[in-house]
Coordinates of C-alpha atoms and ligand atoms in Angstrom, one line a residue:
X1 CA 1.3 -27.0 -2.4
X2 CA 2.4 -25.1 0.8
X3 CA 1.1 -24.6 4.2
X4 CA 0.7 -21.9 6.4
X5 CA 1.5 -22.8 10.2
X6 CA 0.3 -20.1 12.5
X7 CA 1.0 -20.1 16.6
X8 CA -2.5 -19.0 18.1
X9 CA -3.4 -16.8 20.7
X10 CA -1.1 -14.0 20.5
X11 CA -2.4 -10.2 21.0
X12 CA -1.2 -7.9 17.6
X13 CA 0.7 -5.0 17.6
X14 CA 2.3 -2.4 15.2
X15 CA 1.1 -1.2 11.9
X16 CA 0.4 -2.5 8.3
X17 CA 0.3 -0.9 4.9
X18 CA -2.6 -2.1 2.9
X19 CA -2.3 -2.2 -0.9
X20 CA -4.1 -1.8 -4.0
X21 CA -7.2 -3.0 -4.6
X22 CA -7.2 -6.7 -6.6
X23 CA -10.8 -6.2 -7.7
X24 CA -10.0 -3.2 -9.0
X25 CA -6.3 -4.1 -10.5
X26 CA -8.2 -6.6 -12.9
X27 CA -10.5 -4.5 -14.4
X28 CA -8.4 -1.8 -15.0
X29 CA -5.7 -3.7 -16.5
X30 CA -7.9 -5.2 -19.2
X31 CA -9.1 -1.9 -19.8
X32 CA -5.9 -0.9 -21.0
X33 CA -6.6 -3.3 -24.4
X34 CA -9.7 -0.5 -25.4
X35 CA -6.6 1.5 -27.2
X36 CA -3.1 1.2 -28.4
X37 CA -0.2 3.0 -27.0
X38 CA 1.6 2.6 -23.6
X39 CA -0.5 2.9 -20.4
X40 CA 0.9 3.5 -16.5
X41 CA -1.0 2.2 -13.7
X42 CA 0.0 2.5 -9.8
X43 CA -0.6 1.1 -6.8
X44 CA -1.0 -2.1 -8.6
X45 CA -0.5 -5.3 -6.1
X46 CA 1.5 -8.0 -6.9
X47 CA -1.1 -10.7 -6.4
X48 CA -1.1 -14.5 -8.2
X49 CA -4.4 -12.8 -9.6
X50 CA -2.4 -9.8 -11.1
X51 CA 0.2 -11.8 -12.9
X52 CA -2.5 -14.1 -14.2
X53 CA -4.2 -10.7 -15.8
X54 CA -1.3 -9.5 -17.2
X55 CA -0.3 -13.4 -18.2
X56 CA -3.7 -13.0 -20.0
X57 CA -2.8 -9.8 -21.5
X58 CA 0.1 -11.0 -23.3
X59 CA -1.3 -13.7 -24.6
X60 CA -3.3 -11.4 -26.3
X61 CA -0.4 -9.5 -27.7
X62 CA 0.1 -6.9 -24.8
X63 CA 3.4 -5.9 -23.7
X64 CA 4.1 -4.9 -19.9
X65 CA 6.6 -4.0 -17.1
X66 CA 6.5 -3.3 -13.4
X67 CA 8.7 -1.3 -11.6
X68 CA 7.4 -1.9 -7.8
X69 CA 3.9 -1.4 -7.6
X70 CA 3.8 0.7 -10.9
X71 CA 2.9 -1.5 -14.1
X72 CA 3.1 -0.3 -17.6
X73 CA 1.1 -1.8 -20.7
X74 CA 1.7 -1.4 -24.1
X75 CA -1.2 -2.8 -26.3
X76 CA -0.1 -1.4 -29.5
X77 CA -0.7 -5.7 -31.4
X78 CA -3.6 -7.0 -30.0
X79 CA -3.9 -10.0 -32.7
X80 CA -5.0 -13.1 -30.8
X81 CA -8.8 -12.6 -29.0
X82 CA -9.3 -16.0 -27.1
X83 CA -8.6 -16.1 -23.6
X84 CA -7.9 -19.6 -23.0
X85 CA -9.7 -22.5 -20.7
X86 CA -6.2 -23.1 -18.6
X87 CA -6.1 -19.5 -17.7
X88 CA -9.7 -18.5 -17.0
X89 CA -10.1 -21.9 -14.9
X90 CA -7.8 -20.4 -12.5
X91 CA -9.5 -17.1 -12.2
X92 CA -13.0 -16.4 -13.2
X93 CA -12.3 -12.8 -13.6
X94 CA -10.9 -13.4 -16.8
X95 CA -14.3 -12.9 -18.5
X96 CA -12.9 -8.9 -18.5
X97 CA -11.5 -9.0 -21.1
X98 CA -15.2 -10.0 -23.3
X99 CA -15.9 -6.3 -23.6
X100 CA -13.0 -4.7 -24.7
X101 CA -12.0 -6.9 -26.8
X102 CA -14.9 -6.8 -28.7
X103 CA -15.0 -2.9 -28.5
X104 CA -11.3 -3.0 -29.6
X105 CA -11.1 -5.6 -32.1
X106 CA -15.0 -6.5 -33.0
X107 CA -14.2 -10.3 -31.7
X108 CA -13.8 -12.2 -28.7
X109 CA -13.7 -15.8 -27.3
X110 CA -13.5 -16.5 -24.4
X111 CA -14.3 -19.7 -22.1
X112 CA -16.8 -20.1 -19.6
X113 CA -15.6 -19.4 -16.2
X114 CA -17.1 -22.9 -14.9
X115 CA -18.3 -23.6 -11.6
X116 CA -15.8 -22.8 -8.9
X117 CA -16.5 -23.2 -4.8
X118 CA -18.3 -20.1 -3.8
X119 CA -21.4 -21.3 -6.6
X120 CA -22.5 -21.5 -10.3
X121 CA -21.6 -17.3 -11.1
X122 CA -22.6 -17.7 -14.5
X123 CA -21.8 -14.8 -17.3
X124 CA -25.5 -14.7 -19.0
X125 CA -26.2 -11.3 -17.9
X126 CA -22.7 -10.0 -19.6
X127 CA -23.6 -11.7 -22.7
X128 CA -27.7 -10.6 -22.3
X129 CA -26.1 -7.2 -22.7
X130 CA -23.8 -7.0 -24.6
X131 CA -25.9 -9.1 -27.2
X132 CA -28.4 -6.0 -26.8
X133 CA -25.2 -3.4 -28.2
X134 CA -24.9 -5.8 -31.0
X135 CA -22.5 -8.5 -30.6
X136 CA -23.8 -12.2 -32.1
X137 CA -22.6 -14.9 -28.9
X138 CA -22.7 -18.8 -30.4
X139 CA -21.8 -21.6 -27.4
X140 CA -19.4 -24.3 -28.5
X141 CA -17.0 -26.2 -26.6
X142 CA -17.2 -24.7 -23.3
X143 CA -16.3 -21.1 -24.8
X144 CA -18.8 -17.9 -25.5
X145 CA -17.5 -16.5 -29.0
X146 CA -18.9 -13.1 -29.5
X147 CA -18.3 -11.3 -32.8
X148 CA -19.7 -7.4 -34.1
X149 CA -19.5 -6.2 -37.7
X150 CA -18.2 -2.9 -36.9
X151 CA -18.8 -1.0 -33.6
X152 CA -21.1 -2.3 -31.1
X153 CA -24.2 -0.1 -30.7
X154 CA -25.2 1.8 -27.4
X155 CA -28.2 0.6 -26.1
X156 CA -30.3 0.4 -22.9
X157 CA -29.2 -2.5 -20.9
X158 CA -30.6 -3.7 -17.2
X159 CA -29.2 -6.1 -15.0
X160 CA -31.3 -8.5 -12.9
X161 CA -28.8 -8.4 -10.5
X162 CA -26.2 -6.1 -10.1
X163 CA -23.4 -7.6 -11.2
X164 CA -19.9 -6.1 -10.3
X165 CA -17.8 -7.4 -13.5
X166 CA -20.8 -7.4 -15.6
X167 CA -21.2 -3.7 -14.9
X168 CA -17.3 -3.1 -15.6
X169 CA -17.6 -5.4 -18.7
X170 CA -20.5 -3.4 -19.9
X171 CA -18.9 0.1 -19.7
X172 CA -15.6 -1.1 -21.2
X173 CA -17.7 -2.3 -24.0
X174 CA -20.1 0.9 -23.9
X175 CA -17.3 3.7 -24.4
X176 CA -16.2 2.9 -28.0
X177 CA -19.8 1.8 -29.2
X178 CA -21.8 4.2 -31.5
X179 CA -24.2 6.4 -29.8
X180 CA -25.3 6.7 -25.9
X181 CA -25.5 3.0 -23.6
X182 CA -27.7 3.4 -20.5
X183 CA -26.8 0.8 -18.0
X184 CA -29.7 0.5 -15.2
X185 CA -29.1 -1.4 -11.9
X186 CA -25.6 -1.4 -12.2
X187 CA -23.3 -2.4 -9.1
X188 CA -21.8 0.4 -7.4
X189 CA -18.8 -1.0 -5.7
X190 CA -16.0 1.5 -5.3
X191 CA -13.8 -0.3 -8.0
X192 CA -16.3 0.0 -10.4
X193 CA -15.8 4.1 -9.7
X194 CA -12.2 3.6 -10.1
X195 CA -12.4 2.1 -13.8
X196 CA -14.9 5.0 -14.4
X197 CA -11.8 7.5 -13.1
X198 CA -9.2 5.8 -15.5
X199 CA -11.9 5.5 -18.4
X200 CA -12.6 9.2 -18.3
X201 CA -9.0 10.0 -18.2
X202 CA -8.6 8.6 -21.4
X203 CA -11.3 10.5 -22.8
X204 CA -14.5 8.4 -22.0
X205 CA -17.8 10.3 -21.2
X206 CA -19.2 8.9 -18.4
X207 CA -21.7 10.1 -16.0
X208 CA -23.7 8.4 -12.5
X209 CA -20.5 7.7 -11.0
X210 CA -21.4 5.8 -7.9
X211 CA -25.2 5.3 -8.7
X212 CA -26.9 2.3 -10.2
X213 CA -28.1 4.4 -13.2
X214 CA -24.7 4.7 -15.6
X215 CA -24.6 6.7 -19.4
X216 CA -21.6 6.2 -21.5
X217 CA -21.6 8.2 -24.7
X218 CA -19.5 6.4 -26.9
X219 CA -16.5 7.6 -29.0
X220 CA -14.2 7.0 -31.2
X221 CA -11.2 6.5 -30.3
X222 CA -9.5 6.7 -26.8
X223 CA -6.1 7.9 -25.7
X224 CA -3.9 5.9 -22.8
X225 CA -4.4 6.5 -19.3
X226 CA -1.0 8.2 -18.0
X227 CA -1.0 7.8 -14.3
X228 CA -3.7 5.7 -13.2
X229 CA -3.7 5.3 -9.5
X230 CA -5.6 1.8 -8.0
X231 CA -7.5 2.6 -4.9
X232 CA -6.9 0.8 -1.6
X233 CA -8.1 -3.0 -1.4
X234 CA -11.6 -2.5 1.0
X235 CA -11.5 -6.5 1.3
X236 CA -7.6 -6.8 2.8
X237 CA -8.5 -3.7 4.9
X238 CA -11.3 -5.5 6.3
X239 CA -9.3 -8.5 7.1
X240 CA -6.7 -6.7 8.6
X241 CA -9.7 -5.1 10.9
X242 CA -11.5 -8.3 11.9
X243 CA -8.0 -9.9 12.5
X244 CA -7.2 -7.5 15.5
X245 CA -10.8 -7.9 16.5
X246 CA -10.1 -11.8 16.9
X247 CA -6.8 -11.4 18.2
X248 CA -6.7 -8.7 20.0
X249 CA -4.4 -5.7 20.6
X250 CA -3.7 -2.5 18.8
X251 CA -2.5 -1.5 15.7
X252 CA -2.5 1.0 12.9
X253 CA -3.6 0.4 9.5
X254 CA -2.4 2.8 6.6
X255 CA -2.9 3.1 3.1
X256 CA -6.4 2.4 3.3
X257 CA -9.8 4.0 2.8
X258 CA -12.1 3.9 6.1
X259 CA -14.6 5.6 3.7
X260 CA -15.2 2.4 1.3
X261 CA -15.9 0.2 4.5
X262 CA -19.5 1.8 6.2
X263 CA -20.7 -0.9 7.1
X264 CA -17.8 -3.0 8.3
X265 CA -16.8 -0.4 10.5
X266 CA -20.5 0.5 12.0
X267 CA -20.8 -3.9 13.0
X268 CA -17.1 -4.0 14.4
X269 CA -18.2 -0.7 16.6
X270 CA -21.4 -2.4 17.5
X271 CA -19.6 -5.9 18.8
X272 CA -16.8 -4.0 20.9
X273 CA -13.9 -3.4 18.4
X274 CA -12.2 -0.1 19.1
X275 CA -12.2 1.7 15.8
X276 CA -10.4 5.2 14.8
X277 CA -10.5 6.7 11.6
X278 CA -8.3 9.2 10.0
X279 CA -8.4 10.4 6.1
X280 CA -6.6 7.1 5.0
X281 CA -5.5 5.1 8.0
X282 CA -7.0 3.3 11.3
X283 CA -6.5 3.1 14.3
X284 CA -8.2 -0.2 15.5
X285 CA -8.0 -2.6 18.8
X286 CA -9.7 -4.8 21.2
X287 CA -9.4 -5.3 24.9
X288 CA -12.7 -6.1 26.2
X289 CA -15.4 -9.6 25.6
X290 CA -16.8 -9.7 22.0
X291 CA -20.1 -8.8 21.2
X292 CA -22.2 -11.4 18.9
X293 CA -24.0 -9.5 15.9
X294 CA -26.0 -10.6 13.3
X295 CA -24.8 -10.3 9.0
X296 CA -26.4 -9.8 5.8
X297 CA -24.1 -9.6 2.9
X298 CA -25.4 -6.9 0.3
X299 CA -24.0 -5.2 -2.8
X300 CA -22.1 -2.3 -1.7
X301 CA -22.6 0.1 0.5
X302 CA -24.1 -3.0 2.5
X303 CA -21.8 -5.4 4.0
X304 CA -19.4 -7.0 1.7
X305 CA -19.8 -10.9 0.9
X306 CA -15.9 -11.0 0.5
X307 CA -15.6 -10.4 4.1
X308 CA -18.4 -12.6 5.5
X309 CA -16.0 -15.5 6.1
X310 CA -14.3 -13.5 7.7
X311 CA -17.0 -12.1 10.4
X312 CA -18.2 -15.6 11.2
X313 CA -14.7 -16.4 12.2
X314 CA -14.3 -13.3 14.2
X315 CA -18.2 -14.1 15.6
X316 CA -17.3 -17.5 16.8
X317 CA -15.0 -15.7 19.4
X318 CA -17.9 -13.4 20.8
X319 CA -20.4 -15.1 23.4
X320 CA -23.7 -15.3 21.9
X321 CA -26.1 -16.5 19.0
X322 CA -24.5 -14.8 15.7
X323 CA -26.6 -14.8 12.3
X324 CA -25.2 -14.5 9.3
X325 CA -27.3 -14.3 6.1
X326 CA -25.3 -14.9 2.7
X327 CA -27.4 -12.8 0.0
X328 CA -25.0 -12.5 -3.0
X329 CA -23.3 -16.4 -3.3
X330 CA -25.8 -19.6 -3.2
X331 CA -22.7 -21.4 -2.0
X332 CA -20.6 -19.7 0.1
X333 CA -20.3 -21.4 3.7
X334 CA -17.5 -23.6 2.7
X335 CA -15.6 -22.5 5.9
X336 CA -18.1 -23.6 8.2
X337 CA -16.2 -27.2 8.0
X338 CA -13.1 -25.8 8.5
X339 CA -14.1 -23.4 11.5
X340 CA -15.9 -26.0 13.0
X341 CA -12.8 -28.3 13.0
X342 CA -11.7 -25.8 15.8
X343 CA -14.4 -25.8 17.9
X344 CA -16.6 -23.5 16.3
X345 CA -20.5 -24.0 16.5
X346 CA -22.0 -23.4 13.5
X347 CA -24.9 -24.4 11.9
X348 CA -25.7 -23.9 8.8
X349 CA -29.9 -23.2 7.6
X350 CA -30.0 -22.4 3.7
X351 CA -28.6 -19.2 3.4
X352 CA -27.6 -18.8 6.9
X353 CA -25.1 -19.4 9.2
X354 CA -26.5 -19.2 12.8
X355 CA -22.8 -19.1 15.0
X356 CA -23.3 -20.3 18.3
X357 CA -19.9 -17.9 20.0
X358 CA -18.4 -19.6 22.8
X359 CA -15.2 -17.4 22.8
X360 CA -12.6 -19.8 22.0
X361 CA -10.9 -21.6 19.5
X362 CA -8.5 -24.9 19.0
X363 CA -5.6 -24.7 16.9
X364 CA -6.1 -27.9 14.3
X365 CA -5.0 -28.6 10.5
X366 CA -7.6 -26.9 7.8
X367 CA -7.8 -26.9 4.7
X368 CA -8.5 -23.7 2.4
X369 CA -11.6 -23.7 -0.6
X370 CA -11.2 -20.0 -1.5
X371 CA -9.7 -17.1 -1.3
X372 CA -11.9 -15.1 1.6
X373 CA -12.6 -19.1 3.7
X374 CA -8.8 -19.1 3.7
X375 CA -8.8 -15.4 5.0
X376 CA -11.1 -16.3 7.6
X377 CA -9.0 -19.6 8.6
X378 CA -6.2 -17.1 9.2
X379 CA -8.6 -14.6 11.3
X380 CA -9.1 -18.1 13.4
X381 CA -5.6 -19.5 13.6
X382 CA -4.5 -16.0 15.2
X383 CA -6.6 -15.7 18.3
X384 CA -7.1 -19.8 18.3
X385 CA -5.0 -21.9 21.6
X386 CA -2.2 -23.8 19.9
X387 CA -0.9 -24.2 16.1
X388 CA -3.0 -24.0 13.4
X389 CA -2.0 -25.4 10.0
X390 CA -3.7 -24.5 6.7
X391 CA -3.3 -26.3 3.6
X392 CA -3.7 -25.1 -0.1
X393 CA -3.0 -21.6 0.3
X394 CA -2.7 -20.7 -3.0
X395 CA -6.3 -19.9 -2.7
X396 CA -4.7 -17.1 0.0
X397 CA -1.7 -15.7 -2.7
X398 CA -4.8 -15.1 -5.1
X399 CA -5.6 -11.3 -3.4
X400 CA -3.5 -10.9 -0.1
X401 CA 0.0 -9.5 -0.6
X402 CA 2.9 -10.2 1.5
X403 CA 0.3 -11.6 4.0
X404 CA 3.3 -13.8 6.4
X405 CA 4.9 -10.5 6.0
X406 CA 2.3 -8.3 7.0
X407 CA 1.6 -10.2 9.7
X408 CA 4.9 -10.8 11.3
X409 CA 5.3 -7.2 11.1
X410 CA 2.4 -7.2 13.6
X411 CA 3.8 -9.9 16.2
X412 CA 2.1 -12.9 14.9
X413 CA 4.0 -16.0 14.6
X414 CA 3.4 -17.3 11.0
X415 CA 5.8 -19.6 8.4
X416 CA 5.0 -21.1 5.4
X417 CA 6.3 -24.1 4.3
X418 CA 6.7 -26.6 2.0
X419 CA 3.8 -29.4 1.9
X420 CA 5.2 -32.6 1.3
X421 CA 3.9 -34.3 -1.4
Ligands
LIG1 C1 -17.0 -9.6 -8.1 O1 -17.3 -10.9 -8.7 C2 -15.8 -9.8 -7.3 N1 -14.7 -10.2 -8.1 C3 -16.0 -10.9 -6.2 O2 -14.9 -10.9 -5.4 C4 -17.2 -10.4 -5.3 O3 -17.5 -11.5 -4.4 C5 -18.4 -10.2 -6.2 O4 -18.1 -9.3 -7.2 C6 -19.6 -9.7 -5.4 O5 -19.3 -8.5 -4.8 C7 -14.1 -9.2 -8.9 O6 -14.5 -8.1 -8.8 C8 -12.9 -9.7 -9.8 P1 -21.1 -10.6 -9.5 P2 -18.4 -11.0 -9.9 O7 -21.2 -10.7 -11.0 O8 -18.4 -9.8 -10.7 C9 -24.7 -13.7 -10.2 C10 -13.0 -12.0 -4.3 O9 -13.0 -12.7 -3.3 N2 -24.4 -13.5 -11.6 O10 -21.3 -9.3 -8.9 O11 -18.1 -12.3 -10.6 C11 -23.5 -14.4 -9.5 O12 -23.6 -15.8 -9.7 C12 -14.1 -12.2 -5.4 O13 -12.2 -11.0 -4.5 C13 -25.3 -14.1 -12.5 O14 -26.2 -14.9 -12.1 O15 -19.7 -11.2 -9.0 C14 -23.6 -13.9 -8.1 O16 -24.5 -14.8 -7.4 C15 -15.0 -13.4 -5.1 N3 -25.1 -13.9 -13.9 C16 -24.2 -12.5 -8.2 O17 -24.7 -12.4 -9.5 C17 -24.1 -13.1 -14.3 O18 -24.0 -12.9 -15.6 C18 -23.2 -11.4 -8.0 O19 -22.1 -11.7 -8.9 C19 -23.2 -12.5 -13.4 C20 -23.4 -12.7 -12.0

């Protein structure tokens, strides 16, 4: 497993591109099984994530190319409908491919995500509703088997919680089903509006775009989506922003989306990061102290709980009492350790982290649990004194592209290398 090695304390400089949207890549790739012929995506990242998708995919019976950040996907023969345990252990996402396979094919087996480190993230609610359009769900061996004679059947389904792959498994499930699905409480992140964009272009009939209250009329048969575009990744844009916030400098980010990022942008403002905004890059630096502020992750448009690692590392760097409330996760403090290995002050009271900011860090060897803690030991490593080495980062090639790349280009000093066994 390799290690990233970063030299601390160095002011950023320059510009990065940010690209497409891993949360939204996934969904729209297994959306691409609802019909047969060949379907064009762009903007799609290159991501371990991605590949494991499209791995996925094909072991499905897909066929796909990518030609730079363009992916085609051919899923004239889907014939197998089990998405296996060593492929959704590795990425819990996997469960989207429950609904359109069984709108597609009628069948679908697939295996329980199982725990992983941010908490439990069951799949009940998906099966709740799709159960309620007509699918029968038995339980055996670690894998949900769903099955439907014929087309599933709209119905009125309502989420507990709004759940941001149950939604997207829901509507991939809803547009081929007989007759009208009402989905109340539905998640409203912006990749949620992007699947809605590629399922209308293939002839879906959607409407509540970017409300919790959805309708899908279902039909018959859809046609491929030509020229899909991905939107920009709101979670690597964010990194990118709290980075320069911890280490200070200027730069210009591009390819991005201020607009998908409200609340992000209104707490860096409020704790003294210099923020600019144009139609689809930012302008963002910091040369004064840090202000502490306090966090509560929400569903979207509140403050995202894939950048709340993130925050706390940037908040251990302001002077002040910082609290940060996790609302979404029951287990997602698993950086704490890590950040307090470099001198943060963190305490952690059930679902909050209260960050005691002292303005400085020491460089030290951490290890990664997840993808967004390893984000946030990279946010720390940059503006920490001295090296800072951090282990297992595949959890870090799961959803940031080119990120020793990216960050070179903006004057940190960053390697990866080999961990000895
Ligand atoms: C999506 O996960 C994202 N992943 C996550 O990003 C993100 O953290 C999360 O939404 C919340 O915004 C993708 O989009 C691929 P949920 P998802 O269903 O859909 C509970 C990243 O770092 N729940 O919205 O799996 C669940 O346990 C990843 O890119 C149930 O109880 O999250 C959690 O507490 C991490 N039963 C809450 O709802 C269910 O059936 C929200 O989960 C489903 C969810």
């Amino acid at each position: 497993m390799d290690k990233i090695v970063i030299e601390g304390c160095r002011p950023l400089k320059g510009e990065v591109a940010i690209s497409g949207a891993k949360n939204a890549a996934l969904p729209l790739i297994t959306a691409t099984l609802l019909t047969s012929g060949w379907h064009t995506l762009h903007n799609v990242p290159d991501l371990r994530d991605t590949r494991t998708i499209l791995a996925l995919l094909a072991s499905l019976g897909a066929k796909w190319e990518r030609q730079g950040t363009t992916v085609r996907i051919n899923s004239d023969k889907i014939e197998n409908f089990e998405a296996s345990y060593d492929l959704v252990k590795t990425m819990r996402a996997s469960v989207l491919v429950l609904g359109p396979l069984l709108a597609r094919l009628g069948r679908a087996r697939v295996s329980l995500p199982g725990g992983c480190a941010i908490g439990a993230r069951p799949i009940d609610l998906h099966v709740q509703a799709l159960a309620k359009m007509g699918a029968d769900f038995t339980l055996e061996g670690g894998y949900v088997d769903g099955s439907v004679k014929g087309r599933l059947t709209g119905s009125t389904v309502y989420f507990d919680i709004p759940t941001v792959t149950g939604t997207e498994n829901i509507l991939m499930a809803a547009v081929l089903a007989k007759g009208t699905t009402i989905i109340k409480n539905a998640a409203k992140e912006p990749e949620i509006g992007n699947l809605i964009d590629m399922l209308t272009a293939m002839g879906a009939r959607i409407r509540g775009r970017d409300t919790d209250l959805l309708q899908v009329e279902g039909v018959k048969k859809l046609r491929p989506a030509e020229g899909v575009t991905i939107i920009a990744d709101r979670i690597e844009t964010g990194t990118y922003l709290i980075a320069l916030g911890a280490a200070g400098g200027e730069a210009k980010i591009t390819n991005c989306d201020p607009s998908l990022l409200p609340s992000l942008l209104e707490k860096l403002r409020v704790a003294g990061v210099e923020i600019e905004e144009g139609r689809s890059w930012i302008r963002v630096g910091r040369t004064g102290h840090l202000r502490s502020i306090d966090i509560k992750t929400m569903p979207f448009p509140g403050f995202p709980t894939d950048l709340q690692a993130q925050i706390m590392a940037l908040m251990t760097l302001s002077r002040g009492l910082s609290v940060i409330t996790e609302t979404i996760f029951e287990n997602r403090f698993m950086h704490v350790a890590e950040l307090r290995r470099m001198g943060a002050d963190i305490r952690v009271d059930g679902h909050s982290a209260i960050v005691n900011g002292h303005g400085r860090l020491l460089g030290a060897p951490v290890m990664a649990t997840d993808l967004r803690a390893s984000a946030s030991l990279v946010v720390a490593a940059l503006a920490a004194e001295g090296t800072t080495e951090i282990s297992r980062v595949y959890h870090l090639d799961r959803g940031y592209e080119d990120l020793e790349g990216k960050l070179t280009r903006l004057g940190a000093v960053i390697r990866r290398v080999k961990e000895t066994q």
